[in-house]
Short mmCIF file of C-alpha atoms and ligand atoms in Angstrom, two decimals:
data_model
loop_
_atom_site.label_atom_id
_atom_site.label_comp_id
_atom_site.label_asym_id
_atom_site.label_seq_id
_atom_site.Cartn_x
_atom_site.Cartn_y
_atom_site.Cartn_z
CA MET D 1 21.06 -132.49 93.59
CA THR D 2 18.62 -129.89 92.11
CA GLU D 3 19.49 -127.21 89.90
CA SER D 4 18.19 -123.11 90.51
CA LYS D 5 16.29 -121.89 87.96
CA ALA D 6 19.26 -120.04 87.01
CA ALA D 7 21.70 -121.96 84.13
CA PRO D 8 25.06 -122.76 86.20
CA ARG D 9 28.76 -121.44 84.60
CA GLY D 10 30.46 -123.97 86.34
CA GLY D 11 31.36 -124.35 90.18
CA LEU D 12 28.36 -125.53 91.37
CA GLU D 13 26.90 -121.78 90.92
CA GLY D 14 22.88 -121.93 91.74
CA VAL D 15 23.49 -125.86 92.64
CA TYR D 16 21.56 -126.65 95.88
CA ALA D 17 23.07 -129.06 96.84
CA ALA D 18 21.40 -130.44 100.22
CA ASP D 19 18.30 -129.43 102.98
CA SER D 20 20.50 -127.02 105.41
CA ALA D 21 18.18 -125.13 108.39
CA ILE D 22 21.82 -123.67 109.58
CA GLY D 23 22.53 -119.66 108.27
CA LYS D 24 21.09 -118.49 105.11
CA ILE D 25 21.57 -115.67 103.50
CA ASP D 26 19.53 -113.62 100.88
CA GLY D 27 22.01 -111.95 99.12
CA GLU D 28 19.59 -110.38 96.53
CA LEU D 29 18.55 -107.50 100.44
CA GLY D 30 21.92 -108.76 101.86
CA GLU D 31 21.16 -109.77 104.85
CA LEU D 32 21.92 -113.33 107.14
CA ARG D 33 20.61 -115.33 109.26
CA TYR D 34 21.30 -118.17 111.46
CA CYS D 35 19.26 -120.18 112.81
CA GLY D 36 16.84 -117.86 111.70
CA TYR D 37 18.18 -114.80 114.29
CA LEU D 38 19.45 -111.48 112.32
CA LEU D 39 23.24 -111.43 112.67
CA LYS D 40 22.99 -108.19 113.52
CA ASP D 41 21.00 -108.58 116.39
CA LEU D 42 23.43 -111.74 118.03
CA ALA D 43 26.32 -109.72 117.27
CA ASP D 44 24.71 -106.96 119.36
CA HIS D 45 23.17 -109.05 122.45
CA THR D 46 25.81 -112.53 122.11
CA ASP D 47 28.84 -113.95 122.34
CA PHE D 48 30.71 -116.03 119.74
CA VAL D 49 30.46 -119.25 122.37
CA GLU D 50 26.28 -118.61 122.87
CA THR D 51 26.55 -118.40 118.96
CA THR D 52 27.88 -121.48 118.63
CA TRP D 53 25.67 -123.35 120.89
CA LEU D 54 22.80 -122.10 118.87
CA LEU D 55 24.05 -123.36 115.76
CA TRP D 56 25.07 -126.84 117.12
CA ASN D 57 21.51 -127.20 118.70
CA GLY D 58 19.57 -124.97 116.97
CA GLU D 59 17.99 -122.96 119.52
CA LEU D 60 19.31 -120.01 121.70
CA PRO D 61 20.63 -121.45 124.91
CA SER D 62 19.06 -121.18 128.65
CA GLN D 63 21.12 -119.81 130.59
CA ALA D 64 21.45 -123.55 132.17
CA ASP D 65 22.41 -124.84 128.55
CA LEU D 66 25.58 -121.74 128.41
CA ASP D 67 26.42 -122.78 132.39
CA SER D 68 27.35 -125.99 131.27
CA PHE D 69 28.89 -125.15 128.15
CA ARG D 70 30.78 -122.30 129.02
CA PRO D 71 33.19 -124.30 131.06
CA ALA D 72 32.98 -127.20 128.98
CA MET D 73 34.99 -125.21 125.80
CA ARG D 74 36.62 -123.35 128.29
CA GLN D 75 37.55 -126.27 129.91
CA GLU D 76 39.25 -128.01 126.81
CA ARG D 77 41.78 -125.18 125.74
CA GLY D 78 44.47 -126.76 126.47
CA LEU D 79 46.84 -129.14 125.14
CA SER D 80 48.80 -132.39 124.84
CA LYS D 81 52.45 -132.38 125.81
CA GLU D 82 52.09 -134.56 122.62
CA ILE D 83 50.15 -132.01 120.21
CA LEU D 84 52.77 -128.74 121.30
CA ALA D 85 55.92 -130.79 120.62
CA LEU D 86 54.56 -130.99 117.16
CA ILE D 87 53.92 -127.09 117.11
CA GLY D 88 57.09 -126.63 118.23
CA GLN D 89 58.33 -128.90 115.48
CA LEU D 90 56.11 -127.41 112.64
CA ALA D 91 56.12 -123.94 113.41
CA PRO D 92 59.75 -122.96 112.03
CA ALA D 93 59.24 -124.52 109.26
CA LEU D 94 55.44 -124.15 108.49
CA THR D 95 53.21 -121.45 107.55
CA PRO D 96 50.27 -120.80 109.73
CA MET D 97 47.64 -122.03 108.47
CA ASP D 98 49.83 -125.29 107.10
CA CYS D 99 50.62 -126.04 110.81
CA MET D 100 46.76 -125.29 112.12
CA ARG D 101 45.83 -127.99 109.77
CA THR D 102 47.85 -130.45 110.19
CA VAL D 103 47.86 -130.35 114.03
CA VAL D 104 43.64 -129.92 114.40
CA SER D 105 44.33 -133.39 111.68
CA ALA D 106 46.63 -134.70 114.61
CA LEU D 107 44.25 -133.82 117.57
CA CYS D 108 42.47 -137.82 117.20
CA PHE D 109 45.38 -137.99 118.52
CA ASP D 110 44.63 -137.65 122.52
CA ASP D 111 41.05 -138.66 121.46
CA SER D 112 39.70 -141.62 121.98
CA PRO D 113 39.10 -143.77 118.91
CA SER D 114 36.38 -146.28 120.89
CA ALA D 115 34.24 -143.28 121.58
CA GLY D 116 32.09 -144.19 119.23
CA ASP D 117 30.32 -141.42 116.54
CA ASP D 118 27.22 -140.54 117.89
CA ARG D 119 26.09 -136.91 117.94
CA ALA D 120 27.15 -136.52 121.44
CA THR D 121 30.23 -137.88 120.56
CA ASN D 122 30.63 -135.76 117.81
CA LEU D 123 29.99 -132.86 120.01
CA HIS D 124 31.79 -133.36 122.33
CA ARG D 125 35.01 -134.04 118.94
CA GLY D 126 33.12 -130.06 117.94
CA VAL D 127 34.32 -128.74 121.10
CA ARG D 128 37.09 -130.07 121.71
CA ILE D 129 39.05 -128.78 118.23
CA GLN D 130 36.78 -124.91 119.00
CA ALA D 131 38.78 -124.68 122.25
CA LYS D 132 42.61 -125.68 120.33
CA ILE D 133 42.25 -123.88 117.67
CA PRO D 134 42.69 -120.93 119.29
CA THR D 135 45.91 -121.84 121.53
CA ILE D 136 47.50 -124.14 118.84
CA VAL D 137 47.41 -120.87 116.77
CA ALA D 138 49.02 -118.80 119.67
CA ALA D 139 51.28 -121.07 120.76
CA TYR D 140 52.91 -121.69 116.79
CA ALA D 141 52.57 -118.31 116.51
CA ARG D 142 54.87 -117.52 120.04
CA LEU D 143 57.80 -120.91 119.10
CA ARG D 144 58.00 -119.32 116.03
CA GLU D 145 59.60 -116.68 117.54
CA GLY D 146 61.33 -118.26 119.60
CA LYS D 147 59.12 -117.51 123.09
CA ASP D 148 57.43 -120.39 124.72
CA PRO D 149 53.27 -121.01 124.72
CA LEU D 150 51.30 -119.29 127.30
CA GLU D 151 48.47 -121.99 129.62
CA PRO D 152 45.48 -120.74 128.38
CA ARG D 153 43.68 -118.58 130.68
CA GLN D 154 39.59 -119.87 132.29
CA ASP D 155 38.95 -116.79 133.94
CA LEU D 156 38.97 -114.95 129.85
CA SER D 157 36.29 -114.90 127.42
CA HIS D 158 37.35 -116.59 123.75
CA ALA D 159 38.44 -113.84 122.21
CA ALA D 160 40.63 -112.16 125.29
CA ASN D 161 41.80 -115.79 126.06
CA PHE D 162 43.37 -116.09 122.56
CA LEU D 163 44.76 -112.61 122.31
CA TYR D 164 46.33 -113.01 126.06
CA MET D 165 47.98 -115.78 124.83
CA LEU D 166 48.69 -114.78 121.42
CA THR D 167 50.80 -111.22 123.01
CA GLY D 168 51.06 -112.26 127.31
CA GLN D 169 49.00 -109.07 127.44
CA VAL D 170 45.50 -108.87 128.80
CA PRO D 171 43.05 -107.41 126.48
CA THR D 172 41.25 -104.12 127.04
CA ASP D 173 37.42 -104.62 127.20
CA GLU D 174 37.16 -102.96 123.79
CA GLU D 175 39.67 -105.46 122.45
CA ALA D 176 37.99 -108.28 123.54
CA ARG D 177 34.33 -107.83 122.21
CA ILE D 178 35.76 -106.12 118.46
CA LEU D 179 37.54 -109.66 118.74
CA ASP D 180 34.22 -111.25 119.32
CA VAL D 181 32.23 -110.04 117.50
CA CYS D 182 33.82 -110.68 114.63
CA LEU D 183 34.04 -114.79 115.55
CA VAL D 184 30.35 -114.12 116.04
CA LEU D 185 30.33 -112.08 112.19
CA HIS D 186 32.70 -115.07 110.66
CA ALA D 187 30.54 -118.11 112.54
CA GLU D 188 28.37 -119.71 109.77
CA HIS D 189 27.99 -118.38 105.74
CA GLY D 190 26.02 -121.58 104.49
CA PHE D 191 26.80 -123.21 101.89
CA ASN D 192 30.55 -122.11 101.12
CA ALA D 193 33.87 -123.77 100.00
CA SER D 194 35.27 -124.61 103.52
CA THR D 195 31.65 -126.31 105.03
CA PHE D 196 31.19 -127.50 101.38
CA ALA D 197 34.49 -129.94 101.55
CA ALA D 198 33.17 -130.41 105.38
CA ARG D 199 30.24 -132.03 104.61
CA VAL D 200 31.76 -133.21 101.54
CA THR D 201 33.99 -134.90 104.05
CA ALA D 202 31.77 -136.29 106.45
CA ALA D 203 28.68 -137.16 104.11
CA THR D 204 31.56 -140.29 103.48
CA LEU D 205 30.92 -141.23 106.80
CA SER D 206 34.46 -139.85 108.60
CA ASP D 207 34.78 -138.39 110.76
CA MET D 208 34.88 -134.60 113.00
CA TYR D 209 38.82 -134.16 112.94
CA SER D 210 38.46 -135.51 109.05
CA ALA D 211 36.22 -132.91 108.11
CA VAL D 212 37.45 -129.90 109.77
CA THR D 213 40.81 -130.59 108.21
CA SER D 214 39.47 -130.57 104.57
CA ALA D 215 37.53 -127.09 106.15
CA ILE D 216 40.67 -125.65 106.78
CA GLY D 217 42.59 -126.75 103.97
CA THR D 218 39.94 -125.23 101.61
CA LEU D 219 39.72 -122.18 103.44
CA LYS D 220 43.13 -120.94 103.80
CA GLY D 221 43.10 -119.98 99.76
CA PRO D 222 42.74 -116.76 98.84
CA LEU D 223 39.44 -116.96 96.33
CA HIS D 224 38.35 -117.25 100.37
CA GLY D 225 38.90 -117.09 103.80
CA GLY D 226 43.22 -116.49 102.43
CA ALA D 227 41.99 -113.27 100.81
CA ASN D 228 41.93 -111.19 104.60
CA THR D 229 45.66 -111.85 104.43
CA ALA D 230 45.76 -110.58 100.45
CA VAL D 231 43.88 -107.25 101.26
CA MET D 232 46.46 -106.90 103.85
CA GLU D 233 49.55 -107.33 101.83
CA MET D 234 47.75 -105.43 99.32
CA LEU D 235 47.26 -102.41 101.92
CA LEU D 236 51.34 -102.87 103.15
CA GLU D 237 52.16 -102.90 99.22
CA ILE D 238 50.73 -99.65 98.96
CA ASP D 239 52.49 -96.36 99.34
CA GLY D 240 49.68 -93.85 101.70
CA VAL D 241 46.55 -92.68 100.33
CA ASP D 242 47.34 -91.03 97.58
CA GLU D 243 48.78 -94.31 96.15
CA VAL D 244 45.72 -96.27 96.41
CA GLU D 245 43.84 -95.25 92.73
CA ALA D 246 47.13 -96.15 90.93
CA HIS D 247 47.90 -99.40 92.26
CA LEU D 248 43.93 -101.04 91.88
CA ASP D 249 43.92 -99.32 88.07
CA GLY D 250 47.45 -101.69 88.00
CA LEU D 251 45.44 -104.89 88.44
CA LEU D 252 42.59 -103.91 86.93
CA ALA D 253 44.43 -103.07 83.62
CA ARG D 254 46.32 -106.48 84.68
CA ASN D 255 42.88 -108.05 84.60
CA GLU D 256 44.10 -109.26 88.17
CA LYS D 257 41.36 -110.43 90.59
CA VAL D 258 41.58 -107.07 94.30
CA MET D 259 41.28 -108.70 97.04
CA GLY D 260 38.38 -108.47 99.63
CA PHE D 261 35.61 -108.09 96.80
CA GLY D 262 33.30 -109.65 94.75
CA HIS D 263 30.72 -112.30 96.05
CA ARG D 264 29.99 -115.28 94.34
CA VAL D 265 26.29 -114.99 96.22
CA TYR D 266 25.67 -111.23 97.30
CA LYS D 267 24.72 -109.27 94.54
CA VAL D 268 24.91 -106.13 96.86
CA VAL D 269 27.08 -106.04 100.10
CA ASP D 270 27.60 -107.93 102.34
CA PRO D 271 26.41 -106.83 105.55
CA ARG D 272 29.23 -108.43 107.85
CA ALA D 273 31.69 -106.19 105.97
CA LEU D 274 29.72 -103.04 106.92
CA VAL D 275 30.30 -103.70 110.58
CA LEU D 276 33.89 -104.43 110.03
CA LYS D 277 34.14 -100.51 108.57
CA ASP D 278 33.19 -99.48 111.64
CA PHE D 279 35.31 -101.57 113.72
CA SER D 280 38.08 -100.73 111.75
CA GLN D 281 37.24 -96.77 111.41
CA LYS D 282 36.85 -97.23 115.28
CA LEU D 283 40.56 -98.72 115.78
CA ALA D 284 41.94 -96.71 113.69
CA ALA D 285 41.23 -93.60 115.71
CA VAL D 286 41.77 -95.11 119.63
CA LYS D 287 45.13 -95.80 117.67
CA GLY D 288 45.57 -92.88 116.49
CA GLU D 289 46.59 -93.97 112.59
CA PRO D 290 43.76 -93.50 110.44
CA LYS D 291 46.13 -95.31 107.55
CA TRP D 292 44.79 -98.22 107.17
CA PHE D 293 41.29 -96.93 107.45
CA GLU D 294 41.17 -94.31 104.79
CA MET D 295 43.06 -96.79 102.12
CA SER D 296 40.98 -98.52 102.74
CA GLU D 297 38.02 -96.47 101.81
CA LYS D 298 39.26 -95.29 99.13
CA LEU D 299 40.23 -98.80 97.46
CA GLU D 300 36.07 -99.46 98.34
CA THR D 301 34.73 -96.25 97.07
CA LEU D 302 36.81 -96.56 93.35
CA MET D 303 36.27 -99.99 93.23
CA LYS D 304 32.25 -99.78 93.23
CA MET D 305 33.02 -96.81 90.78
CA ARG D 306 35.37 -98.54 88.61
CA LYS D 307 33.50 -101.88 88.23
CA GLY D 308 30.26 -101.54 91.06
CA ILE D 309 31.70 -104.66 92.88
CA ASP D 310 31.43 -104.09 96.72
CA MET D 311 34.06 -105.50 99.34
CA ASN D 312 33.31 -109.00 100.87
CA VAL D 313 33.71 -109.50 104.60
CA ASP D 314 37.41 -110.66 104.41
CA PHE D 315 37.93 -106.65 103.30
CA TYR D 316 37.39 -104.47 106.63
CA SER D 317 39.12 -107.62 108.54
CA ALA D 318 42.29 -107.43 107.47
CA SER D 319 42.68 -104.00 108.90
CA THR D 320 40.44 -104.39 112.33
CA TYR D 321 42.99 -107.37 113.11
CA TYR D 322 45.96 -105.10 111.49
CA TYR D 323 44.92 -102.73 114.12
CA MET D 324 44.85 -104.90 116.61
CA GLY D 325 48.27 -105.69 116.86
CA ILE D 326 48.21 -109.24 114.39
CA SER D 327 50.36 -110.07 112.43
CA PRO D 328 48.64 -110.77 108.80
CA ASP D 329 49.30 -113.90 108.40
CA LEU D 330 47.71 -115.52 111.09
CA PHE D 331 44.49 -113.45 110.04
CA THR D 332 42.94 -116.17 108.64
CA CYS D 333 43.54 -118.41 111.50
CA ILE D 334 41.37 -115.84 112.88
CA PHE D 335 38.54 -116.71 110.10
CA ALA D 336 38.88 -120.87 110.93
CA ILE D 337 39.13 -119.77 114.77
CA SER D 338 35.67 -119.03 114.06
CA ARG D 339 33.94 -120.74 111.09
CA VAL D 340 34.87 -124.11 113.15
CA SER D 341 31.58 -123.69 114.65
CA GLY D 342 29.76 -123.26 111.70
CA TRP D 343 31.75 -126.63 109.37
CA VAL D 344 31.00 -128.29 113.04
CA ALA D 345 27.01 -127.47 112.86
CA HIS D 346 27.65 -128.50 109.35
CA ILE D 347 29.09 -132.30 110.14
CA LEU D 348 26.38 -132.02 113.02
CA GLU D 349 23.79 -131.39 110.05
CA GLN D 350 25.43 -134.20 107.49
CA PHE D 351 25.52 -136.85 109.84
CA SER D 352 22.35 -136.57 110.76
CA ASN D 353 20.60 -136.86 107.78
CA ASN D 354 23.12 -138.00 105.62
CA ARG D 355 23.36 -139.19 101.66
CA LEU D 356 26.83 -139.87 100.07
CA ILE D 357 27.52 -136.26 97.81
CA ARG D 358 28.33 -137.69 94.74
CA PRO D 359 28.31 -134.91 91.79
CA ARG D 360 29.17 -135.43 88.35
CA ALA D 361 31.84 -133.92 85.47
CA ASN D 362 30.18 -132.17 82.27
CA TRP D 363 32.60 -134.46 79.80
CA ILE D 364 34.44 -132.61 77.71
CA GLY D 365 37.58 -135.00 77.07
CA HIS D 366 37.63 -137.28 74.15
CA ASP D 367 34.68 -139.45 73.89
CA ARG D 368 36.94 -143.04 72.78
CA ARG D 369 40.05 -143.63 71.83
CA ASP D 370 42.06 -146.93 70.07
CA TYR D 371 45.07 -147.88 72.61
CA VAL D 372 48.14 -146.90 71.19
CA PRO D 373 51.46 -149.09 71.97
CA LEU D 374 54.09 -146.72 72.87
CA ASP D 375 57.08 -147.70 69.61
CA GLN D 376 53.85 -146.99 67.90
CA ARG D 377 52.95 -143.31 69.46
CA GLY D 378 54.50 -139.90 67.45
N1 ACO N 401 37.86 -107.95 91.03
C1 ACO N 401 38.39 -107.77 90.29
N2 ACO N 401 37.20 -108.37 89.19
C2 ACO N 401 36.20 -108.99 90.04
C3 ACO N 401 36.61 -109.27 91.49
C4 ACO N 401 37.44 -108.40 92.31
N3 ACO N 401 37.38 -108.53 93.39
N4 ACO N 401 35.10 -110.82 91.94
C5 ACO N 401 34.19 -110.68 90.59
N5 ACO N 401 35.71 -110.50 89.74
C6 ACO N 401 35.02 -109.85 88.45
C7 ACO N 401 35.50 -111.32 87.41
O1 ACO N 401 36.22 -110.14 87.07
C8 ACO N 401 34.17 -111.06 86.31
O2 ACO N 401 34.25 -111.07 85.46
P1 ACO N 401 34.04 -110.34 83.91
O3 ACO N 401 33.08 -111.54 84.45
O4 ACO N 401 34.03 -109.93 82.94
O5 ACO N 401 35.21 -112.29 83.47
C9 ACO N 401 32.95 -110.92 87.07
O6 ACO N 401 33.39 -110.01 87.90
C10 ACO N 401 32.38 -112.41 88.37
O7 ACO N 401 33.02 -113.45 88.91
P2 ACO N 401 34.10 -114.25 89.20
O8 ACO N 401 35.14 -114.55 89.66
O9 ACO N 401 33.50 -115.42 88.15
O10 ACO N 401 33.24 -114.53 90.06
P3 ACO N 401 32.77 -115.97 90.92
O11 ACO N 401 31.89 -115.76 92.03
O12 ACO N 401 33.40 -117.70 90.61
O13 ACO N 401 33.96 -115.61 92.68
C11 ACO N 401 34.99 -114.56 94.79
C12 ACO N 401 33.81 -115.25 93.83
C13 ACO N 401 36.28 -116.02 94.58
C14 ACO N 401 35.28 -114.51 95.93
C15 ACO N 401 35.86 -113.42 93.58
O14 ACO N 401 34.37 -112.14 93.59
C16 ACO N 401 36.89 -113.56 94.32
O15 ACO N 401 38.24 -113.73 93.19
N6 ACO N 401 37.32 -111.95 94.83
C17 ACO N 401 38.62 -111.89 95.39
C18 ACO N 401 39.01 -112.73 96.16
C19 ACO N 401 38.07 -112.72 97.31
O16 ACO N 401 38.13 -111.60 98.52
N7 ACO N 401 37.71 -113.58 98.05
C20 ACO N 401 37.00 -113.92 99.50
C21 ACO N 401 35.37 -113.97 99.32
S1 ACO N 401 34.55 -113.90 100.22
C22 ACO N 401 34.68 -115.39 101.53
O17 ACO N 401 35.13 -116.18 101.13
C23 ACO N 401 34.95 -115.65 102.63
#
């Protein structure tokens, strides 16, 4: 590990932990690139599966690449009866992220343990995990409501199929496209906490399932992916646009973090948040329910005025998903449905040039103490 010029404040701030050629963030410019391509261009011109190919292979796919990759991803959407039974057992008791973490870990159950650890096998594992995560989330959501899970549909895109499996309705083209772009936007973000957790696990030469499971557990926290659910909980707590200011002032007076704001790397507004803001505004008009967008916009303005802190990716994703009729406690799962593509890319990159990741602690404890027998302790 090498240290940058900035003095570290803990939390590995400013520390470069390994080489990478996947996602590059320019925190000063507010720019994000995947393998050199500007995220905005990818969001405008590709879909999530094409972006995934880019992240896993470092190059945009040819038509022939896509003609084999798309069906490979679709064919892996289904879950075995054992995995569905496990979700059925867990759904009444576990939160969505706890269930996802446990079930992704269990996906090794119907993988072949003797298949080895070469890149092709790990790519196939990546396809399996990425294809099945939306089916896991949708099955969980339906089972906890006492409904039967729906079989994935081969004729729908990754995003449209997820919304179909969740709601039983094929989404409009506009909703499917909006969710697909959300997946592209969330797919990769350098050495964020969950990706770093995946790489630490992979660097011990553990396996793909274990590394993705580590990442899911790390994404769950409200300082990372869990913030999108927390943002919506905050909006639901506030009693309309007129109450936004008092609510925010209360949070700041109590020194509480305002969810959906702030970022370790961006010094200006997160470019993904701007695209999500447009989606939230568009859906507010389509649904004829401006409240959630207007409350969010007021919070955004006031937070900038009071603290000078910009929104992050989680802020407008909350109202965007809520307008799509998705339950707030599933929002972090949607983040995982997308970010798994980045995790797999980083796990493959770690395996391809591996060194154990093992930092050291800055010691602040007792220097040296002599053992005190039990009967002599005060
Ligand atoms: N609300 C209020 N104050 C904040 C916020 C916030 N959301 N974010 C940062 N600050 C303040 C801190 O209080 C601190 O002030 P101080 O220096 O006076 O003590 C200063 O800004 C620096 O904040 P840190 O927490 O030290 O910054 P750090 O880089 O460690 O944390 C983080 C970044 C975790 C994202 C933080 O901004 C935060 O907690 N945000 C809210 C949770 C959130 O939205 N997380 C999602 C992040 S994006 C993602 O993971 C997908």
